[in-house]
Amino acid sequence: MNKTELVAAIAEQAGISKKDAEKALKAFTDVVSEELKKGGKISLVGFGTFEVAERAAREGRNPKTKMPIPIPASKAPKFKAGKPLKDMLNS
């Protein structure tokens, strides 16, 4: 499902226009992005949790030359599914 299909599905499910559904989706993604940028965490009970995972600096290898290369520390977004979502998928 791409963004256009998601907006259409949200609009149909909520009984709103596609334009309003697109605004709501944009607002949701903006709020989640800003909170994660601040290092925060967003918990949606029954659905899951969005948070930031810290990756430590490490040494990797160039597969072509086999020479070691430094990989800097970084942050990555992480989503952990909630139990009801997992149960729904596995039923």
GROMACS .gro file of N, CA and C in nm:
model
  273
    1MET      N    1   0.086  -0.118   0.000
    1MET     CA    2   0.000   0.000   0.000
    1MET      C    3   0.090   0.124   0.000
    2ASN      N    4   0.066   0.214  -0.092
    2ASN     CA    5   0.143   0.337  -0.095
    2ASN      C    6   0.065   0.449  -0.025
    3LYS      N    7   0.121   0.569  -0.023
    3LYS     CA    8   0.059   0.680   0.050
    3LYS      C    9  -0.079   0.714  -0.005
    4THR      N   10  -0.094   0.717  -0.137
    4THR     CA   11  -0.223   0.750  -0.198
    4THR      C   12  -0.330   0.649  -0.158
    5GLU      N   13  -0.296   0.522  -0.160
    5GLU     CA   14  -0.389   0.417  -0.120
    5GLU      C   15  -0.422   0.427   0.029
    6LEU      N   16  -0.322   0.460   0.110
    6LEU     CA   17  -0.344   0.475   0.254
    6LEU      C   18  -0.439   0.592   0.281
    7VAL      N   19  -0.418   0.704   0.214
    7VAL     CA   20  -0.505   0.820   0.232
    7VAL      C   21  -0.649   0.784   0.192
    8ALA      N   22  -0.665   0.713   0.080
    8ALA     CA   23  -0.799   0.672   0.035
    8ALA      C   24  -0.864   0.579   0.137
    9ALA      N   25  -0.788   0.486   0.193
    9ALA     CA   26  -0.842   0.392   0.292
    9ALA      C   27  -0.882   0.465   0.421
   10ILE      N   28  -0.800   0.560   0.464
   10ILE     CA   29  -0.832   0.638   0.584
   10ILE      C   30  -0.959   0.719   0.561
   11ALA      N   31  -0.968   0.783   0.445
   11ALA     CA   32  -1.085   0.864   0.413
   11ALA      C   33  -1.211   0.780   0.414
   12GLU      N   34  -1.204   0.662   0.355
   12GLU     CA   35  -1.321   0.574   0.350
   12GLU      C   36  -1.359   0.524   0.490
   13GLN      N   37  -1.260   0.480   0.566
   13GLN     CA   38  -1.283   0.425   0.701
   13GLN      C   39  -1.341   0.531   0.795
   14ALA      N   40  -1.288   0.654   0.787
   14ALA     CA   41  -1.331   0.760   0.878
   14ALA      C   42  -1.450   0.839   0.825
   15GLY      N   43  -1.486   0.818   0.700
   15GLY     CA   44  -1.599   0.891   0.642
   15GLY      C   45  -1.568   1.038   0.621
   16ILE      N   46  -1.443   1.068   0.583
   16ILE     CA   47  -1.401   1.206   0.558
   16ILE      C   48  -1.347   1.217   0.416
   17SER      N   49  -1.320   1.338   0.373
   17SER     CA   50  -1.267   1.358   0.237
   17SER      C   51  -1.121   1.314   0.231
   18LYS      N   52  -1.076   1.285   0.111
   18LYS     CA   53  -0.936   1.245   0.093
   18LYS      C   54  -0.842   1.359   0.132
   19LYS      N   55  -0.886   1.482   0.106
   19LYS     CA   56  -0.805   1.598   0.141
   19LYS      C   57  -0.785   1.606   0.292
   20ASP      N   58  -0.893   1.584   0.368
   20ASP     CA   59  -0.883   1.586   0.515
   20ASP      C   60  -0.801   1.468   0.566
   21ALA      N   61  -0.816   1.354   0.503
   21ALA     CA   62  -0.739   1.236   0.544
   21ALA      C   63  -0.590   1.259   0.518
   22GLU      N   64  -0.558   1.324   0.406
   22GLU     CA   65  -0.417   1.353   0.376
   22GLU      C   66  -0.359   1.451   0.477
   23LYS      N   67  -0.439   1.553   0.517
   23LYS     CA   68  -0.395   1.647   0.620
   23LYS      C   69  -0.369   1.576   0.752
   24ALA      N   70  -0.459   1.485   0.789
   24ALA     CA   71  -0.445   1.412   0.914
   24ALA      C   72  -0.321   1.323   0.912
   25LEU      N   73  -0.298   1.254   0.800
   25LEU     CA   74  -0.181   1.168   0.788
   25LEU      C   75  -0.053   1.251   0.795
   26LYS      N   76  -0.050   1.366   0.727
   26LYS     CA   77   0.067   1.453   0.729
   26LYS      C   78   0.092   1.504   0.871
   27ALA      N   79  -0.014   1.543   0.940
   27ALA     CA   80   0.000   1.591   1.077
   27ALA      C   81   0.056   1.480   1.167
   28PHE      N   82   0.005   1.357   1.150
   28PHE     CA   83   0.054   1.244   1.229
   28PHE      C   84   0.203   1.220   1.205
   29THR      N   85   0.244   1.214   1.078
   29THR     CA   86   0.385   1.188   1.048
   29THR      C   87   0.474   1.302   1.095
   30ASP      N   88   0.426   1.427   1.085
   30ASP     CA   89   0.504   1.541   1.132
   30ASP      C   90   0.523   1.536   1.283
   31VAL      N   91   0.416   1.506   1.356
   31VAL     CA   92   0.424   1.500   1.503
   31VAL      C   93   0.518   1.388   1.547
   32VAL      N   94   0.505   1.271   1.486
   32VAL     CA   95   0.592   1.158   1.521
   32VAL      C   96   0.738   1.193   1.490
   33SER      N   97   0.763   1.251   1.374
   33SER     CA   98   0.900   1.288   1.336
   33SER      C   99   0.961   1.388   1.433
   34GLU      N  100   0.884   1.492   1.468
   34GLU     CA  101   0.935   1.594   1.560
   34GLU      C  102   0.964   1.537   1.698
   35GLU      N  103   0.875   1.450   1.747
   35GLU     CA  104   0.896   1.390   1.879
   35GLU      C  105   1.019   1.301   1.880
   36LEU      N  106   1.037   1.223   1.775
   36LEU     CA  107   1.155   1.137   1.766
   36LEU      C  108   1.282   1.220   1.752
   37LYS      N  109   1.274   1.330   1.680
   37LYS     CA  110   1.389   1.419   1.663
   37LYS      C  111   1.434   1.473   1.798
   38LYS      N  112   1.337   1.499   1.888
   38LYS     CA  113   1.368   1.548   2.023
   38LYS      C  114   1.417   1.435   2.114
   39GLY      N  115   1.414   1.311   2.064
   39GLY     CA  116   1.457   1.198   2.145
   39GLY      C  117   1.344   1.137   2.225
   40GLY      N  118   1.222   1.178   2.196
   40GLY     CA  119   1.106   1.129   2.270
   40GLY      C  120   1.057   0.993   2.221
   41LYS      N  121   0.945   0.953   2.276
   41LYS     CA  122   0.886   0.823   2.248
   41LYS      C  123   0.735   0.842   2.237
   42ILE      N  124   0.672   0.774   2.142
   42ILE     CA  125   0.527   0.783   2.126
   42ILE      C  126   0.469   0.644   2.141
   43SER      N  127   0.380   0.628   2.239
   43SER     CA  128   0.315   0.499   2.265
   43SER      C  129   0.168   0.508   2.227
   44LEU      N  130   0.125   0.421   2.138
   44LEU     CA  131  -0.015   0.410   2.101
   44LEU      C  132  -0.063   0.275   2.154
   45VAL      N  133  -0.131   0.278   2.268
   45VAL     CA  134  -0.173   0.155   2.335
   45VAL      C  135  -0.257   0.070   2.239
   46GLY      N  136  -0.220  -0.057   2.228
   46GLY     CA  137  -0.290  -0.149   2.140
   46GLY      C  138  -0.233  -0.154   2.000
   47PHE      N  139  -0.149  -0.056   1.965
   47PHE     CA  140  -0.091  -0.053   1.831
   47PHE      C  141   0.060  -0.073   1.836
   48GLY      N  142   0.130   0.016   1.906
   48GLY     CA  143   0.275   0.001   1.915
   48GLY      C  144   0.342   0.127   1.966
   49THR      N  145   0.475   0.125   1.963
   49THR     CA  146   0.555   0.234   2.015
   49THR      C  147   0.659   0.276   1.912
   50PHE      N  148   0.668   0.407   1.891
   50PHE     CA  149   0.773   0.464   1.808
   50PHE      C  150   0.878   0.521   1.901
   51GLU      N  151   1.005   0.489   1.878
   51GLU     CA  152   1.112   0.543   1.960
   51GLU      C  153   1.241   0.551   1.879
   52VAL      N  154   1.345   0.608   1.941
   52VAL     CA  155   1.474   0.624   1.875
   52VAL      C  156   1.569   0.519   1.929
   53ALA      N  157   1.635   0.447   1.839
   53ALA     CA  158   1.737   0.349   1.878
   53ALA      C  159   1.874   0.410   1.855
   54GLU      N  160   1.960   0.400   1.954
   54GLU     CA  161   2.096   0.452   1.943
   54GLU      C  162   2.186   0.340   1.891
   55ARG      N  163   2.262   0.369   1.788
   55ARG     CA  164   2.357   0.272   1.735
   55ARG      C  165   2.498   0.320   1.768
   56ALA      N  166   2.574   0.236   1.833
   56ALA     CA  167   2.710   0.272   1.872
   56ALA      C  168   2.803   0.272   1.751
   57ALA      N  169   2.912   0.347   1.763
   57ALA     CA  170   3.013   0.346   1.658
   57ALA      C  171   3.076   0.207   1.654
   58ARG      N  172   3.113   0.163   1.535
   58ARG     CA  173   3.174   0.031   1.522
   58ARG      C  174   3.263   0.029   1.399
   59GLU      N  175   3.331  -0.081   1.384
   59GLU     CA  176   3.419  -0.096   1.268
   59GLU      C  177   3.359  -0.198   1.173
   60GLY      N  178   3.349  -0.160   1.047
   60GLY     CA  179   3.299  -0.251   0.945
   60GLY      C  180   3.410  -0.287   0.847
   61ARG      N  181   3.377  -0.361   0.745
   61ARG     CA  182   3.475  -0.398   0.644
   61ARG      C  183   3.420  -0.369   0.506
   62ASN      N  184   3.506  -0.315   0.421
   62ASN     CA  185   3.471  -0.296   0.281
   62ASN      C  186   3.472  -0.435   0.218
   63PRO      N  187   3.359  -0.485   0.166
   63PRO     CA  188   3.355  -0.622   0.114
   63PRO      C  189   3.447  -0.644  -0.007
   64LYS      N  190   3.475  -0.538  -0.079
   64LYS     CA  191   3.559  -0.552  -0.198
   64LYS      C  192   3.707  -0.560  -0.162
   65THR      N  193   3.752  -0.469  -0.073
   65THR     CA  194   3.895  -0.464  -0.040
   65THR      C  195   3.930  -0.533   0.091
   66LYS      N  196   3.829  -0.568   0.170
   66LYS     CA  197   3.846  -0.630   0.302
   66LYS      C  198   3.913  -0.537   0.403
   67MET      N  199   3.928  -0.410   0.369
   67MET     CA  200   3.990  -0.312   0.460
   67MET      C  201   3.887  -0.266   0.562
   68PRO      N  202   3.930  -0.245   0.687
   68PRO     CA  203   3.837  -0.196   0.789
   68PRO      C  204   3.799  -0.050   0.762
   69ILE      N  205   3.673  -0.018   0.789
   69ILE     CA  206   3.627   0.120   0.776
   69ILE      C  207   3.547   0.156   0.902
   70PRO      N  208   3.563   0.278   0.951
   70PRO     CA  209   3.487   0.318   1.070
   70PRO      C  210   3.342   0.351   1.033
   71ILE      N  211   3.249   0.304   1.114
   71ILE     CA  212   3.108   0.336   1.097
   71ILE      C  213   3.071   0.422   1.218
   72PRO      N  214   3.033   0.548   1.194
   72PRO     CA  215   3.004   0.637   1.307
   72PRO      C  216   2.876   0.599   1.382
   73ALA      N  217   2.866   0.648   1.505
   73ALA     CA  218   2.743   0.628   1.585
   73ALA      C  219   2.628   0.698   1.514
   74SER      N  220   2.508   0.645   1.530
   74SER     CA  221   2.391   0.707   1.466
   74SER      C  222   2.265   0.676   1.545
   75LYS      N  223   2.158   0.742   1.507
   75LYS     CA  224   2.027   0.718   1.566
   75LYS      C  225   1.936   0.670   1.455
   76ALA      N  226   1.845   0.579   1.488
   76ALA     CA  227   1.752   0.526   1.388
   76ALA      C  228   1.612   0.516   1.449
   77PRO      N  229   1.508   0.544   1.369
   77PRO     CA  230   1.373   0.526   1.421
   77PRO      C  231   1.342   0.378   1.438
   78LYS      N  232   1.262   0.348   1.538
   78LYS     CA  233   1.229   0.208   1.568
   78LYS      C  234   1.081   0.200   1.601
   79PHE      N  235   1.016   0.095   1.553
   79PHE     CA  236   0.875   0.071   1.586
   79PHE      C  237   0.864  -0.067   1.648
   80LYS      N  238   0.801  -0.072   1.763
   80LYS     CA  239   0.777  -0.199   1.829
   80LYS      C  240   0.626  -0.221   1.835
   81ALA      N  241   0.578  -0.326   1.771
   81ALA     CA  242   0.434  -0.354   1.765
   81ALA      C  243   0.382  -0.394   1.903
   82GLY      N  244   0.260  -0.350   1.933
   82GLY     CA  245   0.195  -0.385   2.058
   82GLY      C  246   0.134  -0.525   2.051
   83LYS      N  247   0.104  -0.581   2.167
   83LYS     CA  248   0.050  -0.716   2.174
   83LYS      C  249  -0.080  -0.734   2.095
   84PRO      N  250  -0.178  -0.643   2.106
   84PRO     CA  251  -0.302  -0.662   2.028
   84PRO      C  252  -0.275  -0.666   1.876
   85LEU      N  253  -0.183  -0.584   1.828
   85LEU     CA  254  -0.150  -0.585   1.684
   85LEU      C  255  -0.085  -0.717   1.646
   86LYS      N  256   0.007  -0.764   1.728
   86LYS     CA  257   0.073  -0.894   1.701
   86LYS      C  258  -0.029  -1.007   1.703
   87ASP      N  259  -0.117  -1.005   1.803
   87ASP     CA  260  -0.219  -1.110   1.813
   87ASP      C  261  -0.313  -1.111   1.693
   88MET      N  262  -0.351  -0.991   1.646
   88MET     CA  263  -0.440  -0.981   1.530
   88MET      C  264  -0.372  -1.039   1.405
   89LEU      N  265  -0.243  -1.014   1.390
   89LEU     CA  266  -0.169  -1.065   1.275
   89LEU      C  267  -0.152  -1.217   1.280
   90ASN      N  268  -0.145  -1.271   1.399
   90ASN     CA  269  -0.119  -1.414   1.415
   90ASN      C  270  -0.245  -1.497   1.438
   91SER      N  271  -0.362  -1.437   1.428
   91SER     CA  272  -0.485  -1.515   1.450
   91SER      C  273  -0.542  -1.567   1.322
   0.00000   0.00000   0.00000
